[in-house]
Short mmCIF file of C-alpha atoms in Angstrom, two decimals:
data_model
loop_
_atom_site.label_atom_id
_atom_site.label_comp_id
_atom_site.label_asym_id
_atom_site.label_seq_id
_atom_site.Cartn_x
_atom_site.Cartn_y
_atom_site.Cartn_z
CA MET A 1 -2.73 -6.48 -17.10
CA GLU A 2 -0.34 -4.16 -15.40
CA LEU A 3 0.37 -0.53 -15.97
CA LYS A 4 3.21 -1.10 -18.35
CA ASP A 5 1.10 -3.48 -20.46
CA TYR A 6 -1.62 -0.89 -20.68
CA ASN A 7 0.76 1.82 -21.80
CA ASN A 8 2.23 -0.55 -24.38
CA CYS A 9 -1.27 -1.06 -25.74
CA VAL A 10 -1.62 2.68 -26.14
CA LYS A 11 1.61 2.87 -28.08
CA GLU A 12 0.77 -0.07 -30.33
CA TRP A 13 -2.94 0.27 -31.01
CA ALA A 14 -3.95 3.88 -30.56
CA ASP A 15 -3.21 4.80 -34.18
CA ALA A 16 -4.92 1.74 -35.65
CA LEU A 17 -7.90 2.28 -33.40
CA PHE A 18 -8.06 5.89 -34.46
CA ARG A 19 -8.02 4.98 -38.16
CA PHE A 20 -10.75 2.41 -37.64
CA ALA A 21 -12.87 4.86 -35.67
CA CYS A 22 -12.31 7.58 -38.24
CA LYS A 23 -13.52 5.39 -41.10
CA CYS A 24 -16.45 4.12 -39.06
CA THR A 25 -17.69 7.47 -37.79
CA GLY A 26 -16.47 9.62 -40.65
CA ASN A 27 -15.57 12.25 -38.07
CA GLU A 28 -12.16 12.82 -36.54
CA GLU A 29 -13.47 14.35 -33.35
CA ASP A 30 -15.84 11.49 -32.77
CA ALA A 31 -13.04 9.10 -33.58
CA ARG A 32 -10.86 10.59 -30.81
CA ASP A 33 -13.71 10.21 -28.37
CA VAL A 34 -14.08 6.60 -29.39
CA VAL A 35 -10.40 5.96 -28.88
CA GLN A 36 -10.33 7.68 -25.50
CA ASN A 37 -13.41 5.83 -24.31
CA SER A 38 -12.05 2.51 -25.55
CA PHE A 39 -8.80 2.89 -23.65
CA GLU A 40 -10.60 4.11 -20.59
CA VAL A 41 -12.75 1.00 -20.62
CA LEU A 42 -9.63 -1.12 -21.04
CA TRP A 43 -8.07 0.61 -18.05
CA GLN A 44 -11.14 0.00 -15.94
CA LYS A 45 -11.17 -3.66 -16.84
CA ARG A 46 -7.44 -4.17 -17.09
CA GLU A 47 -7.42 -6.84 -14.38
CA ASN A 48 -9.69 -9.03 -16.49
CA VAL A 49 -8.00 -8.50 -19.85
CA ALA A 50 -4.83 -10.31 -20.78
CA PRO A 51 -2.27 -8.32 -22.76
CA ALA A 52 -2.64 -10.69 -25.73
CA LYS A 53 -6.38 -10.01 -25.86
CA ALA A 54 -6.14 -6.27 -25.45
CA LYS A 55 -6.26 -5.43 -29.14
CA ALA A 56 -9.42 -7.41 -29.79
CA PHE A 57 -10.93 -5.92 -26.63
CA LEU A 58 -10.17 -2.40 -27.79
CA PHE A 59 -11.64 -2.95 -31.23
CA GLN A 60 -14.69 -4.56 -29.74
CA VAL A 61 -15.33 -1.50 -27.61
CA ALA A 62 -14.56 0.82 -30.51
CA TYR A 63 -16.87 -1.13 -32.82
CA ASN A 64 -19.75 -0.90 -30.36
CA GLN A 65 -19.20 2.79 -29.83
CA SER A 66 -18.67 3.61 -33.49
CA VAL A 67 -21.77 1.86 -34.68
CA ASP A 68 -23.88 3.34 -31.87
CA ASN A 69 -22.33 6.74 -32.41
CA TYR A 70 -23.19 6.77 -36.07
CA ARG A 71 -26.71 5.64 -35.43
CA LYS A 72 -27.52 8.01 -32.59
CA GLN A 73 -26.12 11.21 -33.89
CA SER A 74 -27.25 13.14 -36.91
CA ARG A 75 -24.12 14.67 -38.13
CA MET A 76 -22.99 16.19 -41.34
CA SER A 77 -22.74 13.68 -44.08
CA TYR A 78 -20.13 11.05 -43.88
CA LYS A 79 -19.31 11.74 -47.47
CA GLU A 80 -18.11 15.24 -46.75
CA GLU A 81 -15.90 14.04 -43.94
CA ILE A 82 -14.41 11.28 -45.96
CA ASP A 83 -13.31 13.72 -48.62
CA ASP A 84 -10.65 15.05 -46.28
CA ASN A 85 -7.54 15.32 -48.42
CA ARG A 86 -5.41 14.12 -45.57
CA SER A 87 -6.52 10.60 -46.32
CA ILE A 88 -5.30 10.77 -49.95
CA THR A 89 -1.74 11.57 -50.70
CA PRO A 90 -0.92 13.66 -53.78
CA GLY A 91 -0.08 11.59 -56.86
CA GLN A 92 -2.05 8.61 -55.80
CA ASN A 93 -4.28 7.05 -58.44
CA ASP A 94 -8.01 7.45 -58.32
CA LEU A 95 -8.55 3.92 -57.08
CA LYS A 96 -8.04 4.70 -53.48
CA ARG A 97 -10.16 7.79 -53.67
CA VAL A 98 -12.93 5.90 -55.30
CA LEU A 99 -12.67 3.21 -52.67
CA GLU A 100 -12.95 5.75 -49.91
CA ARG A 101 -16.03 7.08 -51.59
CA ALA A 102 -17.38 3.57 -52.09
CA LEU A 103 -16.99 2.92 -48.40
CA THR A 104 -19.55 5.59 -47.71
CA LYS A 105 -22.09 3.57 -49.61
CA LEU A 106 -21.98 0.83 -47.04
CA ASP A 107 -23.99 0.72 -43.85
CA GLU A 108 -22.08 1.16 -40.60
CA GLN A 109 -21.91 -2.48 -39.79
CA SER A 110 -20.70 -3.59 -43.23
CA ARG A 111 -18.17 -0.78 -43.23
CA ALA A 112 -16.82 -1.88 -39.87
CA LEU A 113 -16.56 -5.48 -41.07
CA VAL A 114 -14.57 -4.47 -44.14
CA LEU A 115 -12.27 -2.30 -42.05
CA LEU A 116 -11.67 -5.04 -39.52
CA LYS A 117 -10.89 -7.42 -42.35
CA ASP A 118 -8.69 -5.23 -44.50
CA TYR A 119 -7.13 -2.83 -41.97
CA GLU A 120 -6.46 -5.26 -39.14
CA GLY A 121 -6.40 -8.63 -40.91
CA TYR A 122 -8.84 -10.41 -38.61
CA ASN A 123 -10.33 -13.63 -39.90
CA TYR A 124 -14.04 -14.40 -39.98
CA GLU A 125 -14.05 -15.99 -36.57
CA GLU A 126 -12.20 -13.11 -34.89
CA ILE A 127 -14.46 -10.57 -36.52
CA GLY A 128 -17.39 -12.53 -35.23
CA GLN A 129 -16.04 -12.34 -31.67
CA ILE A 130 -15.51 -8.60 -31.94
CA THR A 131 -18.84 -7.78 -33.51
CA GLY A 132 -20.92 -10.39 -31.78
CA LEU A 133 -21.84 -12.13 -35.04
CA ASN A 134 -21.30 -15.74 -35.90
CA GLU A 135 -18.81 -16.77 -38.56
CA SER A 136 -21.43 -17.39 -41.24
CA GLN A 137 -23.01 -14.01 -40.69
CA VAL A 138 -19.63 -12.31 -40.94
CA LYS A 139 -18.92 -14.08 -44.22
CA VAL A 140 -22.28 -13.18 -45.71
CA TYR A 141 -22.20 -9.51 -44.63
CA LEU A 142 -18.62 -9.14 -45.77
CA HIS A 143 -19.28 -10.63 -49.18
CA ARG A 144 -22.23 -8.34 -49.63
CA ALA A 145 -19.96 -5.40 -48.85
CA ARG A 146 -17.34 -6.66 -51.28
CA LYS A 147 -19.91 -6.90 -54.01
CA VAL A 148 -21.10 -3.34 -53.40
CA LEU A 149 -17.54 -2.05 -53.52
CA LYS A 150 -16.75 -4.04 -56.66
CA GLU A 151 -19.81 -2.86 -58.47
CA TYR A 152 -19.04 0.74 -57.48
CA LEU A 153 -15.52 0.41 -58.79
CA VAL A 154 -16.73 -1.12 -62.02
CA SER A 155 -19.37 1.53 -62.43
CA VAL A 156 -16.84 4.33 -62.18
CA GLU A 157 -15.47 4.95 -65.53
CA ASN A 158 -11.79 4.36 -66.23
CA VAL A 159 -11.06 2.91 -62.80
CA ILE A 160 -11.15 -0.68 -63.71
CA MET B 1 -14.03 -27.40 -56.77
CA VAL B 2 -14.57 -24.06 -58.45
CA ASN B 3 -17.45 -23.77 -60.88
CA LEU B 4 -19.67 -21.16 -62.45
CA GLU B 5 -22.01 -21.20 -59.49
CA ASN B 6 -19.53 -20.65 -56.75
CA TYR B 7 -16.63 -18.85 -58.46
CA GLU B 8 -17.84 -15.47 -57.16
CA GLU B 9 -17.69 -16.65 -53.58
CA TYR B 10 -14.20 -17.95 -54.16
CA MET B 11 -13.23 -14.61 -55.60
CA MET B 12 -14.50 -12.74 -52.51
CA MET B 13 -12.76 -15.15 -50.21
CA TYR B 14 -9.64 -14.62 -52.26
CA ALA B 15 -10.00 -10.86 -51.70
CA ASP B 16 -10.51 -11.56 -47.98
CA GLY B 17 -7.37 -13.67 -47.88
CA GLU B 18 -9.25 -16.68 -46.66
CA LEU B 19 -8.26 -19.18 -49.36
CA ASN B 20 -5.54 -21.68 -48.74
CA GLU B 21 -2.93 -22.61 -51.30
CA ALA B 22 -4.91 -25.34 -52.93
CA GLU B 23 -8.06 -23.29 -53.16
CA THR B 24 -6.15 -20.37 -54.60
CA LYS B 25 -4.63 -22.59 -57.29
CA ALA B 26 -8.01 -23.99 -58.12
CA LEU B 27 -9.47 -20.53 -58.53
CA MET B 28 -6.60 -19.43 -60.74
CA ASP B 29 -7.01 -22.48 -62.91
CA PHE B 30 -10.71 -21.77 -63.29
CA VAL B 31 -10.13 -18.17 -64.28
CA ASP B 32 -7.50 -19.28 -66.76
CA ALA B 33 -10.08 -21.57 -68.21
CA ASN B 34 -12.58 -18.73 -68.31
CA PRO B 35 -10.72 -15.56 -69.31
CA GLU B 36 -13.86 -13.43 -69.27
CA LEU B 37 -13.87 -13.83 -65.50
CA ALA B 38 -10.38 -12.37 -65.08
CA LYS B 39 -11.66 -8.80 -64.99
CA GLU B 40 -14.16 -9.72 -62.32
CA LEU B 41 -11.41 -11.28 -60.24
CA GLU B 42 -9.39 -8.10 -60.65
CA ALA B 43 -12.33 -6.01 -59.49
CA TYR B 44 -12.82 -8.09 -56.37
CA SER B 45 -9.12 -7.89 -55.61
CA ALA B 46 -9.25 -4.08 -55.90
CA THR B 47 -11.89 -3.85 -53.18
CA LYS B 48 -9.28 -4.71 -50.54
CA LEU B 49 -8.67 -1.59 -48.49
CA VAL B 50 -5.21 -0.40 -47.54
CA PRO B 51 -4.83 1.57 -44.28
CA ASP B 52 -3.41 5.06 -44.40
CA THR B 53 -0.53 4.90 -41.97
CA THR B 54 -0.22 8.67 -41.97
CA MET B 55 -3.37 8.86 -39.91
CA VAL B 56 -2.19 8.77 -36.30
CA TYR B 57 -3.69 9.61 -32.93
CA ALA B 58 -2.10 12.81 -31.75
CA ASN B 59 -0.88 13.11 -28.14
CA LYS B 60 -0.97 9.47 -27.22
CA ASP B 61 0.59 10.43 -23.90
CA GLN B 62 -2.78 11.65 -22.78
CA LEU B 63 -4.10 8.13 -23.02
CA MET B 64 -1.33 6.62 -20.93
CA LYS B 65 -1.50 6.15 -17.19
CA ALA B 66 1.22 7.25 -14.85
CA PRO B 67 2.45 5.08 -12.00
CA PRO B 68 1.21 6.06 -8.54
CA ALA B 69 3.29 8.73 -6.81
CA GLY B 70 5.69 7.61 -4.14
CA GLY B 71 5.77 3.99 -4.96
CA ARG B 72 5.78 1.35 -7.55
CA THR B 73 2.73 -0.32 -8.92
CA ILE B 74 2.23 -3.83 -7.83
CA GLY B 75 0.12 -6.06 -9.95
CA MET B 76 -2.90 -7.62 -8.32
CA ARG B 77 -1.42 -11.04 -8.68
CA THR B 78 1.80 -9.91 -7.04
CA TRP B 79 -0.15 -8.07 -4.35
CA TRP B 80 -1.90 -11.25 -3.35
CA MET B 81 1.40 -13.05 -3.13
CA TYR B 82 2.78 -10.39 -0.83
CA ALA B 83 -0.36 -10.46 1.31
CA ALA B 84 -0.20 -14.24 1.60
CA ALA B 85 3.46 -14.13 2.58
CA ALA B 86 2.76 -11.48 5.20
CA ALA B 87 -0.11 -13.53 6.64
CA VAL B 88 2.06 -16.63 6.90
CA LEU B 89 4.83 -14.66 8.57
CA LEU B 90 2.43 -13.10 11.06
CA PHE B 91 0.98 -16.50 11.88
CA ALA B 92 4.43 -17.94 12.44
CA VAL B 93 5.41 -15.07 14.72
CA THR B 94 2.20 -15.49 16.70
CA ILE B 95 2.82 -19.20 17.18
CA PHE B 96 6.39 -18.52 18.16
CA ARG B 97 5.43 -15.97 20.72
CA GLN B 98 2.77 -18.20 22.22
CA GLY B 99 5.30 -20.95 22.50
CA GLY B 100 7.65 -18.56 24.18
CA ASP B 101 5.04 -17.57 26.72
CA THR B 102 4.20 -21.16 27.53
CA ALA B 103 7.86 -21.82 27.99
CA ASP B 104 7.74 -19.55 30.97
CA SER B 105 5.60 -21.98 32.87
CA PRO B 106 8.16 -24.68 33.29
CA ALA B 107 10.65 -22.06 34.21
CA VAL B 108 8.25 -20.81 36.76
CA ALA B 109 7.95 -24.21 38.30
CA SER B 110 11.60 -24.95 38.16
CA ASN B 111 12.63 -21.68 39.66
CA THR B 112 10.51 -22.18 42.69
CA PRO B 113 12.80 -24.48 44.62
CA ALA B 114 15.73 -22.39 43.65
CA VAL B 115 14.10 -19.45 45.20
CA GLN B 116 13.56 -21.30 48.36
CA GLN B 117 17.02 -22.56 48.74
CA PRO B 118 18.77 -19.29 48.97
CA VAL B 119 16.33 -18.18 51.52
CA SER B 120 16.65 -21.09 53.80
CA THR B 121 20.23 -21.99 53.55
CA GLN B 122 22.04 -19.25 51.81
CA PRO B 123 20.11 -16.21 52.10
CA THR B 124 23.07 -14.14 51.25
CA GLN B 125 22.87 -15.26 47.68
CA THR B 126 19.73 -13.45 47.05
CA PRO B 127 19.89 -9.79 46.42
CA VAL B 128 17.48 -9.12 49.17
CA THR B 129 19.34 -11.18 51.65
CA ASP B 130 22.43 -9.28 50.98
CA ASN B 131 20.96 -6.27 52.62
CA LYS B 132 22.49 -5.34 55.87
CA THR B 133 21.59 -2.78 58.32
CA GLU B 134 23.93 -0.04 59.06
CA LYS B 135 23.25 0.01 62.71
CA ASP B 136 22.69 -3.08 64.62
CA SER B 137 20.89 -1.22 67.31
CA ASN B 138 18.22 -0.15 64.95
CA ARG B 139 17.78 -3.44 63.55
CA GLU B 140 15.13 -5.66 64.82
CA GLU B 141 15.11 -9.09 63.69
CA LEU B 142 12.29 -11.32 63.06
CA HIS B 143 12.30 -13.99 65.58
CA SER B 144 11.10 -17.17 66.68
CA ASN B 145 7.85 -17.42 64.99
CA PRO B 146 8.89 -17.48 61.54
CA VAL B 147 6.53 -18.87 59.11
CA SER B 148 7.77 -22.27 58.49
CA PRO B 149 7.40 -23.78 55.18
CA VAL B 150 5.57 -26.60 56.79
CA THR B 151 3.07 -24.31 58.33
CA HIS B 152 2.39 -22.52 55.22
CA GLU B 153 2.44 -25.58 53.22
CA ASN B 154 -0.17 -26.91 55.52
CA ASN B 155 -2.16 -23.87 54.84
CA ILE B 156 -1.81 -24.52 51.25
CA ALA B 157 -2.73 -28.07 51.73
CA SER B 158 -5.61 -27.17 53.90
CA GLY B 159 -7.69 -27.08 50.88
CA GLU B 160 -7.77 -23.47 50.27
CA SER B 161 -8.61 -23.03 46.73
CA LYS B 162 -7.06 -19.72 46.77
CA VAL B 163 -3.76 -19.31 45.26
CA GLU B 164 -1.05 -18.42 47.63
CA SER B 165 0.62 -15.19 47.07
CA ARG B 166 3.69 -13.61 48.27
CA LYS B 167 4.00 -10.15 49.27
CA SER B 168 7.25 -8.44 49.51
CA ILE B 169 7.94 -5.62 51.77
CA GLU B 170 11.12 -3.86 51.29
CA SER B 171 12.32 -1.57 53.88
CA ASN B 172 14.38 1.34 53.13
CA ARG B 173 17.37 2.61 54.99
CA LYS B 174 15.42 2.97 58.16
CA PRO B 175 15.54 -0.34 59.87
CA LYS B 176 12.54 0.34 61.97
CA THR B 177 10.18 -1.59 59.91
CA ILE B 178 9.49 -4.89 61.35
CA ILE B 179 6.97 -7.28 60.26
CA GLU B 180 6.46 -10.22 62.43
CA GLU B 181 5.23 -13.37 61.11
CA GLN B 182 2.23 -14.64 62.76
CA PRO B 183 1.10 -17.89 61.50
CA LYS B 184 -2.42 -17.20 62.64
CA GLU B 185 -2.74 -13.80 61.24
CA GLU B 186 -4.35 -13.48 57.90
CA ILE B 187 -3.84 -10.67 55.62
CA ARG B 188 -6.28 -10.31 52.92
CA ILE B 189 -5.72 -8.37 49.87
CA ALA B 190 -8.74 -6.68 48.58
CA LYS B 191 -7.69 -6.65 45.00
CA GLU B 192 -6.18 -9.79 43.69
CA GLU B 193 -5.48 -11.58 40.56
CA LYS B 194 -5.02 -15.21 39.95
CA ILE B 195 -1.46 -16.38 40.07
CA THR B 196 0.30 -19.58 39.61
CA PRO B 197 0.76 -21.58 42.73
CA ALA B 198 3.99 -20.99 44.45
CA PRO B 199 5.34 -22.36 47.65
CA GLN B 200 5.63 -20.16 50.59
CA GLN B 201 8.84 -18.59 51.35
CA PRO B 202 10.69 -20.73 53.79
CA ALA B 203 11.71 -19.63 57.22
CA TYR B 204 14.45 -17.23 57.74
CA LYS B 205 17.19 -17.57 60.16
CA PRO B 206 17.08 -15.08 62.91
CA GLU B 207 19.89 -12.80 63.70
CA ASN B 208 22.49 -14.21 61.52
CA GLU B 209 20.70 -14.20 58.33
CA PRO B 210 18.76 -11.50 56.80
CA VAL B 211 15.18 -12.00 56.31
CA GLN B 212 14.11 -13.06 52.96
CA GLN B 213 12.02 -10.71 51.02
CA VAL B 214 9.68 -11.88 48.43
CA LEU B 215 7.39 -10.10 46.14
CA ALA B 216 3.66 -10.39 46.40
CA GLN B 217 1.65 -11.58 43.55
CA GLN B 218 -1.78 -10.45 42.75
CA THR B 219 -4.50 -12.97 43.28
CA GLU B 220 -8.15 -13.10 42.47
CA LYS B 221 -9.28 -14.31 45.88
CA PRO B 222 -8.13 -13.40 49.33
CA ASN B 223 -5.06 -15.34 50.12
CA LYS B 224 -2.95 -15.90 53.08
CA VAL B 225 0.00 -13.76 52.67
CA GLU B 226 3.23 -14.18 54.38
CA GLN B 227 5.09 -11.07 55.04
CA ILE B 228 8.67 -11.02 55.70
CA SER B 229 10.62 -7.94 55.86
CA LYS B 230 14.04 -7.04 56.81
CA PRO B 231 15.45 -3.77 57.78
CA THR B 232 17.95 -2.82 55.29
CA GLU B 233 20.42 -0.14 54.75
CA GLU B 234 20.20 -0.37 51.02
CA THR B 235 20.53 2.74 49.07
CA ASN B 236 17.69 3.87 46.92
CA ASN B 237 19.64 3.01 43.85
CA GLU B 238 20.22 -0.55 44.93
CA GLN B 239 16.65 -1.32 45.85
CA PRO B 240 15.18 -1.14 42.37
CA LYS B 241 17.98 -3.31 41.04
CA GLN B 242 17.57 -5.87 43.78
CA ARG B 243 13.88 -5.84 43.25
CA ARG B 244 14.29 -6.50 39.59
CA ARG B 245 16.71 -9.32 40.22
CA LEU B 246 14.34 -10.83 42.69
CA LEU B 247 11.50 -10.42 40.27
CA ASP B 248 13.43 -12.32 37.69
CA MET B 249 13.96 -15.17 40.08
CA LEU B 250 10.37 -15.51 41.16
CA PRO B 251 7.91 -17.66 39.30
CA ILE B 252 5.99 -14.77 37.95
CA SER B 253 5.14 -14.48 34.33
CA ARG B 254 6.61 -11.54 32.56
CA ASN B 255 3.37 -9.78 31.98
CA LYS B 256 2.60 -9.79 35.69
CA ARG B 257 5.95 -8.71 36.99
CA GLU B 258 5.20 -5.10 36.49
CA GLY B 259 2.03 -5.39 38.55
CA ALA B 260 3.83 -7.29 41.29
CA SER B 261 6.52 -4.68 41.36
CA MET B 262 3.93 -1.94 41.67
CA ILE B 263 2.31 -3.66 44.62
CA ALA B 264 5.66 -4.16 46.31
CA SER B 265 6.56 -0.53 45.90
CA ALA B 266 3.21 0.69 47.16
CA VAL B 267 3.31 -1.52 50.22
CA THR B 268 6.86 -0.59 50.97
CA LYS B 269 6.09 3.06 50.94
CA ARG B 270 3.06 2.62 53.07
CA VAL B 271 4.44 0.45 55.81
CA GLU B 272 7.70 2.25 56.26
CA ASN B 273 5.92 4.83 58.31
CA VAL B 274 4.12 2.36 60.48
CA THR B 275 5.69 2.42 63.89
CA ASP B 276 3.21 0.24 65.67
CA ASN B 277 2.97 -3.40 65.36
CA LEU B 278 1.74 -3.97 61.92
CA LYS B 279 -0.39 -6.80 63.03
CA ASP B 280 -2.58 -4.37 64.86
CA THR B 281 -2.57 -1.72 62.22
CA ASP B 282 -4.94 -1.46 59.34
CA ILE B 283 -3.31 -0.04 56.33
CA LYS B 284 -4.37 0.81 52.87
CA PHE B 285 -2.33 1.67 49.90
CA LYS B 286 -2.99 2.77 46.37
CA ILE B 287 -1.83 1.24 43.21
CA GLY B 288 -2.70 3.39 40.29
CA ASN B 289 -6.37 4.17 40.61
CA LYS B 290 -7.10 1.22 42.90
CA GLU B 291 -6.97 0.95 46.65
CA ILE B 292 -5.97 -2.11 48.61
CA PHE B 293 -6.89 -2.54 52.22
CA VAL B 294 -5.00 -4.72 54.64
CA VAL B 295 -7.06 -5.21 57.73
CA LYS B 296 -6.95 -7.41 60.71
CA LEU B 297 -9.71 -9.93 60.89
#
């Protein structure tokens, strides 16, 4: 990977990586650190990473850092962070807000799996390569997360 | 395909977007057949998250890397290509230059007879032989006991393992310098380097023909040196040019010509002041930081 490829990766994936890190950590400042560290690691290993594999590489690094970051640090509750109004535009129905709140009910790994699936559109196999899980494990963990989200949505009155 | 035991899994896979067309149709048919499950399918479909594209990383420029100052960035793959091309080019130049140096050897051998001929028959053709004294009275010629090629060749053939060398002595405007050839006299050079074998300078013709001047070569071992000098009236400007032309004609490799020229110059300066018979005079001269002694045995 050359310099121009690296800079193209910044332009294409920095925002998506930031969103992923924000939802995983629940903290914007931590999310910026995750993004910066992820790109720094990519730069250090740019000779061994093909441009086509850069996105998966970035999310793999961000996943590892986000999950470790959430586990190591005792921070203010994720719930408070997730209630940032910036994430919900005015006029939007309650569904999205409830979903954001439901996301906080998941553990860090399940949350990351759902984000990788819904935000980035990775399939089970790709998610397994990013997270280090096998395809069956990804499917099981993801379905558990789906069930938790569904039951939370159903439990909230007037949402569904 | 879809039944009451696995419909939930199909619904989650549908929310994940992992069902193909046939599986999707099968699920829809099952839900149609079981309308109470429609709400559950709707709930699973609602769990699919949608990214907020308004969330962006501010100041992405800080993440980017700038190209190195003063030059363009070359990828590692390209760098290796350039390095390989440079190595091949350097190797080719080295081979070419070695072939050029070896090409001197045949020229050395082939030039040898040519050097002799002007001396013996047409000494005037050589730059040295063109020298003429201004005053005949001051000129002393080398006579009668010239070193014949045969003599010297015999010396060469005598089995001396030493490489023969030539030593040139150029006189300046003062024609006093005379160096007589004595076939029996040996002049040993203290400091020598190995040289390619070269035939001795042939005899000169007395009186009518100027004496041939040759340049000495450095040899590793003491060698019999034939000295021939001729009083000349050359100007100082002409001597270096003649010396260079003579150097070019002699079978001396290029890298040794400078050394031979230095020896010739040093000897010339030293012997020009010798008024006695040189054969009886011990002389020494310096070349750089080295001293060479010429003594009578």
